[in-house]
Amino acid sequence: MPRSNDEVAALLQEYADLIAITGGDAFKARVYEKAARAIGGHHADIATLDAKGLQEIPGVGKSIAEKVTEYFGTGAVAAVEKLRAKIPAGVRRLTAIPGLGPRKAYVLHQELGISSVEELVDAIHEERLRDLKGFGPKTEENILHGVDLLKSSGDRVLIHEALDLAEDVVARLSEIDGCLRCEYAGSLRRGRETIGDVDVLVAAEDSEPFMRAFAELPYVSEVTARGPAKTSVRTTRGLAVDLRVVPPDAWGAAMIYFTGSKAHNIRIRETAVHRRLKLSEYGLFDAESGERIVSETEEEVYARLDLPWIAPQLREDRGEIEAGRDGELPALIEESDLRGDLHTHTDLTDGLAPLEQMVASAAGRGHAYYAVTDHAPNLSMQQMTDERILAQREEVRALDGVFGRRGRTARGGGMRLLHGVELNIDPDGEVDWPGEFLAGFDLCVASVHSHFGQSREELTRRLVRACENPHVNIIGHPTTRILGKRPGIEFDADEVFAACARTGTAMEINAHPNRLDLRDEDILRARRHGVRFAIDSDSHSVPDLAHLRFGVATARRGWLTPDDVINTWPLSRLRRFLRKGRRD
Ligand code: DGT
Ligand code: CA
Ligand code: CA
Ligand code: ZN
């Protein structure tokens, strides 16, 4: 996604928050919020658009287009600056607490002068909130719970934010003379769902030009440490980045060390000790003579420890060392193994782009098939009806006729379209439509979108019943978690996974970076039950289509091979799976 779209989306979202926090017009705040979403999800780089082009984006009117132009012209927007001056940054941070909206943040600031999360927690412990209108003991409890959730995500950022930044740093440093290699390492290379800091490694004889260029990157706001081997900075968005420059002949050992995880490093160091060797970030040495044996590539270091190269996503000490030793590492799925996407939306419900645009973009990605799965009627705000979804089916069939014949996908042949739907699993495990209507779809995703507070037993039964529905093919975002915002529902995972395997229902790996649901540990567990998976983008806009890579990284962390994932299969095999043994 173009960086400028993200920047402007963040700015407009901040403006909307500030309007709400200062008690401004709620309608106006919503208008800016909608525009932020539309710009963030716009397919083209908005920095290249003129005022007219900007106003063609849905939700962007004259006044918003002017602010965008002002931003690109001057680097700031006067109206936003004016509100920023009124409200301490800490007050806006309060609205990041799950369950605490801008209205409440405003009251807390006005009435009690609270302007940080710490001050808020103190005030709750001193019971100073109880006298405020709209705040009771229950609210206090909710806020404290929200603060815990926020703290547990800490200063960590979502993987796509860290990756955007890391790719830019790597691209810029790679251009400097004398750069022999440059890559990111750490948790980002391992594909973890959140990232504490970004670690970048350069192989070069002379570190000085790299350290200088790094400290001078346009988005660096603070240099927190500077030395010949390592420099640390913080970006304007608050992300920390470490750069280490290592001698070219120590590249492999350094990459292993700084990729981690710490637990994996400890285990391979023990392996070295057993062989009378010593492993560090500088290389693999003979323990007695101190002579360096190897360190130039990761493969060499692992090989000298009698291990095959281990994919970074597996390096968590979850059995990869034993499996490597026994020659039993899985042949992990790769992004190029995916043949299609099975959960996507259009502007018929809450997507931003029309059907044809989504389909054309998906075809451009080289997919061999693509399912359109808009929301079903029980999610009443989406206003779906039988007529509307059947009319969409006609459009999908017509487009299938066009795209199905175009021979431009990676594997040759065209992109086939599937007409599906995202059903709502109601509190009893029932879904929106009866079987005879569902039989008309090529596939059904079914997801929990409400009643998250049911008991563990109720939620387990609810998901098992959904699996037992002969028309439900994929359980969408199974735990419903939103990273840093919503913890996700709790159910008996073994019982639900067993039901999936028994009924031929796939579990989704929702690839949206704020979901990544199922997560790695759940995938490992489901895999032991023989569950199949679908890696889906759950796209609500064209740029979202690119999120599949994060789902693949998560799948690799769950040790999945292409065969475990139904959307790597040829269409004929996929269609057989989607029938769930039905004869219709
Ligand atoms: P993060 O930044 O919290 O998302 O996670 P990482 O894994 O990127 O951790 P980070 O940035 O502190 O360190 C990068 C890698 O360096 C880490 O994965 C393993 C290695 N490392 C750091 N500290 C230690 C240590 O004390 N012992 C060992 N064996 N390795 C370490
Ligand atoms: Ca890190
Ligand atoms: Ca680090
Ligand atoms: Zn959903």
XYZ file of C-alpha atoms and ligand atoms in Angstrom:
618
model
C 0.000 0.000 0.000
C 1.391 3.452 -0.846
C 2.964 5.060 2.219
C 1.279 8.421 1.552
C -2.181 6.813 1.745
C -1.326 5.430 5.183
C 0.003 8.779 6.365
C -3.070 10.696 5.274
C -5.427 8.029 6.616
C -3.703 8.266 10.015
C -3.907 12.050 9.956
C -7.624 12.127 9.089
C -8.345 9.485 11.718
C -6.499 11.607 14.272
C -8.534 14.631 13.207
C -11.763 12.634 13.646
C -10.627 11.526 17.118
C -9.673 15.063 18.092
C -13.037 16.416 16.927
C -14.786 13.799 19.048
C -12.487 14.341 22.046
C -13.053 18.093 22.010
C -16.795 17.497 22.023
C -17.181 18.619 18.410
C -19.800 17.651 15.857
C -20.190 13.859 15.940
C -21.385 13.817 12.335
C -18.282 15.663 11.177
C -16.060 13.240 13.093
C -17.735 10.326 11.323
C -17.257 11.955 7.920
C -13.494 12.226 8.527
C -13.335 8.714 9.881
C -15.007 7.373 6.754
C -12.677 9.364 4.515
C -9.665 8.026 6.448
C -10.826 4.489 5.800
C -11.493 5.149 2.110
C -8.079 6.753 1.573
C -6.265 4.033 3.528
C -7.956 1.477 1.307
C -7.571 3.342 -1.987
C -5.695 1.352 -4.590
C -3.703 4.214 -6.156
C -1.106 6.462 -4.508
C -3.090 9.543 -3.462
C 0.025 11.736 -3.599
C -0.301 11.513 -7.384
C -3.921 12.759 -7.472
C -5.132 16.310 -8.046
C -8.149 17.838 -6.276
C -10.529 16.341 -8.822
C -8.975 12.884 -8.586
C -9.149 13.052 -4.798
C -12.841 13.863 -4.852
C -13.530 10.775 -6.908
C -12.641 8.665 -3.863
C -15.906 7.798 -2.111
C -16.378 9.863 1.046
C -13.851 12.526 0.029
C -15.455 15.929 -0.548
C -14.054 19.325 -1.371
C -12.959 20.280 2.127
C -11.183 16.968 2.761
C -9.492 17.116 -0.637
C -8.221 20.593 0.296
C -6.752 19.298 3.540
C -4.985 16.504 1.689
C -3.528 18.973 -0.805
C -2.490 21.232 2.099
C -0.751 18.284 3.724
C 1.266 17.405 0.632
C 2.094 21.072 0.082
C 3.145 22.078 3.598
C 3.611 18.826 5.520
C 0.816 19.739 7.948
C -2.863 20.673 8.128
C -3.678 23.857 10.057
C -7.048 22.593 11.342
C -5.425 19.460 12.781
C -2.580 21.439 14.336
C -5.115 23.715 16.026
C -6.826 20.800 17.753
C -3.506 19.121 18.575
C -2.509 22.245 20.473
C -5.635 21.945 22.623
C -5.421 18.277 23.548
C -2.347 16.611 25.076
C -1.261 13.557 23.084
C -1.896 11.390 26.165
C -5.624 12.118 26.014
C -5.876 10.662 22.528
C -3.895 7.686 23.779
C -6.765 7.112 26.237
C -9.071 6.344 23.329
C -6.782 3.437 22.424
C -8.002 1.704 25.585
C -10.567 -0.844 24.420
C -14.021 0.241 25.597
C -13.083 3.865 26.229
C -14.350 6.153 23.500
C -13.539 9.786 22.758
C -16.557 11.060 24.734
C -15.315 9.475 27.943
C -11.737 10.593 27.260
C -13.053 14.144 26.888
C -14.944 13.998 30.196
C -11.907 12.548 31.994
C -9.728 15.328 30.657
C -12.202 18.138 31.326
C -13.415 17.047 34.744
C -10.366 15.399 36.290
C -7.503 16.786 34.205
C -6.443 13.252 33.250
C -4.057 13.211 30.303
C -2.314 9.823 30.392
C -3.098 6.155 30.908
C -1.060 6.143 34.151
C -3.056 9.081 35.575
C -6.252 7.288 34.648
C -5.247 4.111 36.486
C -4.302 6.168 39.565
C -7.651 7.965 39.476
C -9.509 4.651 39.333
C -7.584 3.289 42.303
C -8.400 6.481 44.208
C -12.059 5.947 43.224
C -12.238 9.410 41.709
C -14.175 8.281 38.646
C -17.275 7.114 40.483
C -18.680 10.613 40.952
C -18.600 11.379 37.249
C -21.790 11.060 35.266
C -21.741 7.895 33.157
C -18.921 6.236 35.140
C -19.699 3.540 37.713
C -17.786 0.680 39.364
C -18.571 -1.460 36.299
C -17.022 1.144 33.972
C -13.949 1.289 36.195
C -13.579 -2.458 35.976
C -13.960 -2.392 32.171
C -11.386 0.355 31.843
C -8.837 -1.497 33.989
C -9.408 -4.605 31.892
C -8.911 -2.527 28.737
C -5.670 -1.081 30.107
C -4.374 -4.609 30.754
C -5.166 -5.575 27.184
C -3.425 -2.466 25.866
C -0.382 -3.082 28.080
C -0.157 -6.723 27.018
C 0.332 -5.550 23.441
C 2.750 -3.015 24.966
C 4.677 -0.932 22.509
C 4.558 -3.737 19.977
C 3.279 -2.961 16.495
C 1.413 -5.077 13.968
C 3.505 -6.965 11.450
C 2.481 -4.960 8.360
C 3.580 -1.671 9.944
C 6.969 -3.091 10.891
C 7.388 -4.723 7.484
C 6.627 -1.532 5.535
C 9.276 0.265 7.533
C 11.838 -2.553 7.388
C 11.511 -2.912 3.617
C 12.110 0.787 3.185
C 15.183 0.788 5.476
C 16.616 -2.259 3.686
C 16.030 -0.711 0.264
C 17.784 2.529 1.215
C 20.774 0.920 2.932
C 21.216 -1.571 0.081
C 21.977 1.326 -2.265
C 25.001 2.487 -0.300
C 28.437 1.661 -1.767
C 30.100 -1.232 0.002
C 26.856 -2.942 1.001
C 27.407 -6.659 0.429
C 24.188 -7.827 2.065
C 21.289 -6.204 3.864
C 18.276 -7.934 5.425
C 15.919 -7.613 8.350
C 16.183 -10.225 11.115
C 14.506 -10.576 14.543
C 10.840 -11.330 15.177
C 9.902 -9.760 11.829
C 11.911 -12.358 9.911
C 10.319 -15.055 12.054
C 6.896 -13.703 11.043
C 5.600 -13.088 14.548
C 2.196 -11.403 14.734
C 3.509 -8.341 16.597
C 6.951 -6.805 16.543
C 8.804 -5.165 19.450
C 11.574 -3.590 17.396
C 12.900 -4.018 13.879
C 16.411 -5.499 13.570
C 18.340 -4.783 10.381
C 21.698 -6.332 9.474
C 24.253 -5.125 6.934
C 27.375 -6.984 5.810
C 30.143 -4.495 4.969
C 33.807 -3.821 5.696
C 33.222 -0.260 6.868
C 30.201 0.501 9.061
C 30.455 4.286 9.176
C 28.524 5.214 5.972
C 25.648 2.917 6.983
C 25.386 4.252 10.513
C 25.365 7.821 9.207
C 22.716 7.194 6.526
C 20.588 5.258 9.005
C 20.581 8.041 11.596
C 19.608 10.505 8.872
C 16.607 8.613 7.455
C 13.742 11.087 6.948
C 11.422 9.336 9.403
C 13.944 9.004 12.231
C 12.948 11.248 15.118
C 15.548 10.233 17.697
C 18.876 8.363 17.761
C 18.845 6.393 21.001
C 22.259 4.694 20.728
C 25.169 5.121 18.362
C 28.332 3.071 18.032
C 30.536 1.463 15.369
C 28.699 -1.902 15.441
C 25.149 -0.887 16.370
C 22.899 2.148 16.047
C 19.382 2.361 17.452
C 16.730 4.867 16.435
C 13.086 5.644 17.001
C 10.832 6.724 14.128
C 8.277 9.514 14.078
C 5.623 6.821 14.498
C 7.320 5.510 17.612
C 8.881 2.340 16.187
C 12.354 1.330 17.363
C 14.887 0.072 14.797
C 18.337 -1.434 15.469
C 20.990 -1.503 12.767
C 24.005 -3.780 13.109
C 26.846 -3.791 10.605
C 28.818 -7.042 10.637
C 31.959 -8.220 8.836
C 30.979 -10.054 5.624
C 32.571 -13.326 6.749
C 30.403 -13.370 9.910
C 27.121 -12.808 8.063
C 25.608 -16.266 8.571
C 26.372 -16.474 12.280
C 25.092 -12.940 12.829
C 21.862 -13.630 10.909
C 21.218 -16.717 12.999
C 21.939 -14.892 16.240
C 19.834 -11.803 15.524
C 16.967 -13.710 13.923
C 16.515 -15.666 17.124
C 14.389 -16.572 18.798
C 16.361 -16.480 21.982
C 14.998 -19.928 22.842
C 16.145 -21.331 19.478
C 19.584 -19.720 19.892
C 20.055 -21.286 23.291
C 19.202 -24.735 21.943
C 21.593 -24.558 18.994
C 24.348 -23.219 21.228
C 23.904 -26.323 23.394
C 24.097 -28.443 20.265
C 27.411 -26.762 19.484
C 28.748 -27.369 22.981
C 28.024 -31.108 22.620
C 30.276 -31.085 19.573
C 33.088 -29.226 21.384
C 32.236 -26.094 19.423
C 31.313 -22.585 20.470
C 28.612 -20.598 18.647
C 28.246 -16.820 18.872
C 27.140 -13.985 16.622
C 30.709 -13.906 15.267
C 30.841 -17.506 14.100
C 31.187 -21.145 15.012
C 34.547 -21.795 16.716
C 36.560 -24.756 17.923
C 36.071 -24.622 21.698
C 39.674 -25.569 22.470
C 41.786 -23.774 19.867
C 39.403 -20.846 19.384
C 39.825 -21.254 15.640
C 36.871 -20.102 13.540
C 35.312 -22.934 11.578
C 32.396 -21.388 9.639
C 30.188 -18.316 9.767
C 29.608 -16.968 6.288
C 26.180 -18.436 5.589
C 23.374 -19.767 7.769
C 23.433 -23.066 5.857
C 27.115 -23.646 6.703
C 26.593 -23.011 10.392
C 23.567 -25.316 10.631
C 25.308 -27.981 8.534
C 28.298 -28.030 10.881
C 25.800 -28.722 13.699
C 24.359 -31.646 11.670
C 21.175 -29.707 10.993
C 19.494 -28.686 7.754
C 18.799 -24.965 7.294
C 15.773 -24.171 9.460
C 13.167 -21.685 8.178
C 13.022 -18.568 10.411
C 9.301 -19.059 11.159
C 10.128 -22.381 12.831
C 12.871 -21.024 15.084
C 10.909 -20.959 18.340
C 12.189 -24.141 20.033
C 8.935 -25.939 19.296
C 10.601 -29.140 18.154
C 12.362 -27.808 15.042
C 15.808 -28.874 16.246
C 14.692 -32.457 16.899
C 12.767 -32.567 13.607
C 15.780 -31.161 11.754
C 18.087 -33.735 13.286
C 15.696 -36.546 12.301
C 15.156 -35.180 8.783
C 11.492 -34.505 9.526
C 11.118 -30.781 8.978
C 7.938 -30.012 7.002
C 8.186 -28.654 3.431
C 6.501 -25.387 4.433
C 3.881 -23.616 2.358
C 5.002 -20.563 0.377
C 2.985 -17.631 -0.884
C 3.396 -18.830 -4.472
C 1.612 -22.074 -3.524
C -1.674 -20.202 -3.051
C -4.000 -20.460 -6.036
C -6.766 -18.252 -4.750
C -8.528 -16.337 -2.018
C -11.719 -17.687 -0.446
C -13.029 -14.861 1.774
C -13.418 -11.351 0.311
C -15.949 -8.507 0.361
C -17.237 -5.870 -2.039
C -19.119 -2.600 -1.626
C -22.375 -4.549 -1.721
C -21.737 -4.877 2.033
C -18.882 -3.286 3.992
C -16.120 -3.463 1.349
C -14.846 -0.281 -0.257
C -14.439 -1.388 -3.859
C -17.026 -2.614 -6.372
C -17.084 -6.266 -7.437
C -15.461 -5.752 -10.810
C -12.525 -3.824 -9.346
C -11.866 -6.474 -6.687
C -12.030 -9.223 -9.305
C -9.765 -7.427 -11.776
C -7.191 -6.784 -9.040
C -7.314 -10.392 -7.868
C -6.761 -11.562 -11.446
C -3.765 -9.225 -11.608
C -2.293 -11.107 -8.657
C -2.296 -14.275 -10.729
C -4.988 -16.152 -8.807
C -6.530 -19.190 -10.467
C -9.767 -18.775 -8.497
C -11.386 -16.160 -6.302
C -14.428 -16.287 -4.045
C -16.692 -13.322 -3.359
C -18.192 -13.712 0.124
C -20.181 -10.681 1.231
C -22.041 -10.566 4.542
C -25.377 -12.350 5.047
C -28.643 -10.732 6.309
C -28.360 -11.421 10.047
C -25.605 -8.851 10.336
C -28.433 -6.360 9.931
C -26.316 -3.251 9.438
C -25.098 -4.753 6.158
C -28.656 -4.766 4.770
C -28.253 -7.925 2.732
C -31.357 -9.479 1.181
C -32.088 -12.594 -0.875
C -32.639 -10.421 -3.937
C -29.392 -8.531 -3.579
C -27.221 -11.609 -3.127
C -28.922 -13.380 -6.057
C -28.369 -10.315 -8.234
C -24.713 -10.374 -7.211
C -24.556 -14.027 -8.231
C -25.621 -13.088 -11.745
C -22.839 -10.495 -11.894
C -20.292 -12.981 -10.579
C -21.333 -15.547 -13.192
C -21.029 -12.962 -15.944
C -17.562 -11.904 -14.760
C -16.561 -15.549 -14.493
C -17.348 -15.818 -18.189
C -14.938 -12.965 -18.865
C -12.083 -13.712 -16.444
C -12.360 -17.478 -16.639
C -11.271 -17.348 -20.246
C -8.395 -14.882 -19.945
C -5.190 -16.860 -20.070
C -2.946 -14.640 -18.013
C -2.538 -16.245 -14.619
C 0.777 -17.669 -13.450
C -0.281 -21.247 -14.138
C -1.948 -20.387 -17.429
C -5.698 -20.488 -17.857
C -7.994 -17.833 -16.494
C -9.271 -16.958 -13.039
C -12.475 -18.739 -12.094
C -14.951 -16.985 -9.800
C -16.818 -18.626 -6.956
C -19.930 -17.090 -5.499
C -19.993 -17.447 -1.750
C -21.183 -15.703 1.365
C -19.968 -14.985 4.900
C -22.690 -16.359 7.150
C -23.225 -15.391 10.784
C -23.089 -18.178 13.337
C -25.900 -17.299 15.719
C -25.789 -18.056 19.468
C -27.202 -21.562 18.844
C -24.854 -22.377 15.983
C -27.479 -21.777 13.294
C -26.778 -19.620 10.242
C -28.703 -17.045 8.181
C -30.423 -19.175 5.563
C -31.929 -22.683 5.294
C -30.096 -25.477 3.476
C -31.938 -25.181 0.178
C -30.884 -21.538 -0.209
C -27.312 -22.260 0.922
C -27.059 -25.008 -1.697
C -26.991 -22.282 -4.357
C -23.605 -20.979 -3.182
C -20.267 -22.355 -4.346
C -18.967 -22.030 -0.808
C -19.976 -20.683 2.587
C -17.693 -19.076 5.151
C -19.371 -18.901 8.571
C -18.168 -16.632 11.360
C -19.012 -15.481 14.863
C -19.807 -11.756 14.836
C -21.750 -11.293 18.096
C -22.505 -12.797 21.525
C -18.802 -13.135 22.341
C -19.609 -13.406 26.040
C -21.232 -16.857 25.973
C -19.802 -19.563 28.224
C -17.027 -21.843 27.034
C -19.522 -24.722 26.711
C -21.980 -22.634 24.704
C -19.266 -21.338 22.383
C -17.897 -24.843 21.841
C -21.346 -26.202 20.982
C -22.011 -23.191 18.758
C -18.879 -23.792 16.642
C -19.341 -27.564 16.521
C -22.907 -27.086 15.250
C -21.680 -24.700 12.579
C -19.188 -27.357 11.426
C -21.972 -29.926 11.317
C -23.952 -27.770 8.894
C -23.437 -29.562 5.543
C -23.143 -26.217 3.746
C -20.565 -24.519 5.979
C -17.108 -24.935 4.442
C -14.859 -22.559 6.349
C -15.045 -21.174 9.880
C -14.018 -17.514 9.419
C -11.671 -15.783 11.904
C -12.399 -18.567 14.422
C -11.501 -16.821 17.683
C -12.714 -13.331 16.580
C -9.755 -11.687 18.287
C -8.545 -8.225 17.233
C -4.900 -7.749 18.213
C -4.520 -5.247 21.048
C -8.290 -4.649 21.112
C -10.332 -7.788 21.655
C -9.053 -10.947 23.326
C -11.053 -13.510 21.342
C -13.586 -16.097 22.431
C -12.678 -19.174 24.443
C -13.846 -22.621 23.422
C -12.706 -26.208 23.787
C -10.236 -26.159 20.917
C -9.751 -29.922 20.773
C -13.481 -30.542 20.508
C -13.951 -27.910 17.795
C -10.899 -29.026 15.793
C -12.032 -32.632 15.978
C -15.424 -31.559 14.621
C -13.724 -29.703 11.745
C -11.663 -32.740 10.791
C -14.652 -35.084 11.068
C -17.038 -32.918 9.009
C -14.622 -31.629 6.358
C -14.848 -28.016 7.507
C -11.739 -25.885 7.082
C -10.451 -23.505 9.721
C -9.580 -20.081 8.403
C -6.226 -18.444 8.850
C -7.496 -14.908 8.470
C -4.541 -12.997 7.065
C -5.573 -9.501 8.064
C -2.654 -8.219 10.161
C -4.923 -7.124 12.992
C -6.522 -10.570 13.203
C -4.127 -13.398 12.210
C -6.792 -15.793 13.367
C -6.188 -18.738 13.835
C -2.845 -17.943 15.391
C 0.295 -20.098 15.204
C -0.219 -22.157 18.384
C -3.846 -22.936 17.484
C -2.757 -23.999 13.992
C -0.217 -26.431 15.433
C -2.922 -27.914 17.605
C -5.550 -28.100 14.858
C -3.033 -29.720 12.525
C -2.620 -32.602 14.948
C -6.365 -33.281 14.530
C -5.977 -33.430 10.743
C -7.822 -30.157 10.160
C -7.560 -28.434 6.765
C -7.027 -24.676 6.550
C -7.965 -21.783 4.253
C -5.622 -18.780 4.163
C -7.901 -15.839 3.354
C -7.340 -12.117 3.021
C -10.888 -11.176 4.182
C -10.282 -8.183 1.898
C -12.481 -5.135 2.270
C -10.453 -3.140 -0.271
C -7.990 -3.671 -3.115
C -4.817 -3.155 -1.020
C -6.098 -5.744 1.493
C -5.629 -8.434 -1.175
C -1.880 -8.276 -0.473
C -2.362 -9.378 3.134
C -2.266 -13.063 2.178
C 1.512 -13.022 2.810
C 0.903 -12.522 6.542
C -1.437 -15.493 6.582
C 1.247 -17.558 4.879
C 3.847 -16.479 7.468
C 1.441 -17.501 10.230
C 0.747 -20.829 8.521
C 4.503 -21.461 8.310
C 4.775 -20.730 12.040
C 2.122 -23.440 12.409
C 4.306 -25.892 10.392
C 1.804 -26.170 7.515
C 2.601 -27.683 4.133
C 0.712 -26.810 0.916
C -1.373 -29.967 1.222
C -2.836 -28.742 4.549
C -4.236 -25.602 2.901
C -7.275 -25.992 0.635
C -6.614 -22.882 -1.425
C -3.342 -24.309 -2.712
C -5.321 -27.132 -4.313
C -6.402 -27.283 -7.954
C -9.999 -26.114 -8.381
C -11.348 -29.622 -9.035
C -9.983 -30.923 -5.726
C -11.217 -27.797 -3.938
C -14.730 -28.251 -5.373
C -14.842 -31.826 -4.125
C -13.891 -30.627 -0.627
C -16.574 -27.918 -0.755
C -19.295 -30.503 -1.372
C -18.676 -32.001 2.093
C -19.966 -35.326 0.787
C -23.307 -33.783 -0.328
C -24.898 -34.943 -3.568
C -26.492 -31.649 -4.649
P 10.888 -8.386 19.482
O 11.832 -7.339 19.019
O 10.519 -8.261 20.908
O 9.672 -8.492 18.629
O 11.607 -9.823 19.371
P 13.023 -10.208 18.763
O 13.056 -11.684 18.709
O 13.264 -9.460 17.504
O 14.033 -9.770 19.911
P 15.175 -8.657 19.988
O 14.976 -7.540 19.036
O 15.301 -8.287 21.428
O 16.503 -9.456 19.606
C 16.722 -9.929 18.307
C 17.312 -11.299 18.373
O 18.608 -11.231 19.001
C 16.540 -12.267 19.234
O 15.493 -12.896 18.541
C 17.599 -13.256 19.623
C 18.828 -12.395 19.757
N 19.047 -12.080 21.175
C 18.790 -10.908 21.782
N 19.132 -10.990 23.082
C 19.596 -12.227 23.297
C 20.107 -12.938 24.428
O 20.195 -12.412 25.532
N 20.493 -14.227 24.241
C 20.408 -14.835 23.041
N 20.800 -16.093 22.911
N 19.942 -14.229 21.965
C 19.536 -12.936 22.079
Ca 13.332 -7.208 17.334
Ca 16.295 -5.469 18.685
Zn -16.205 -11.592 9.399
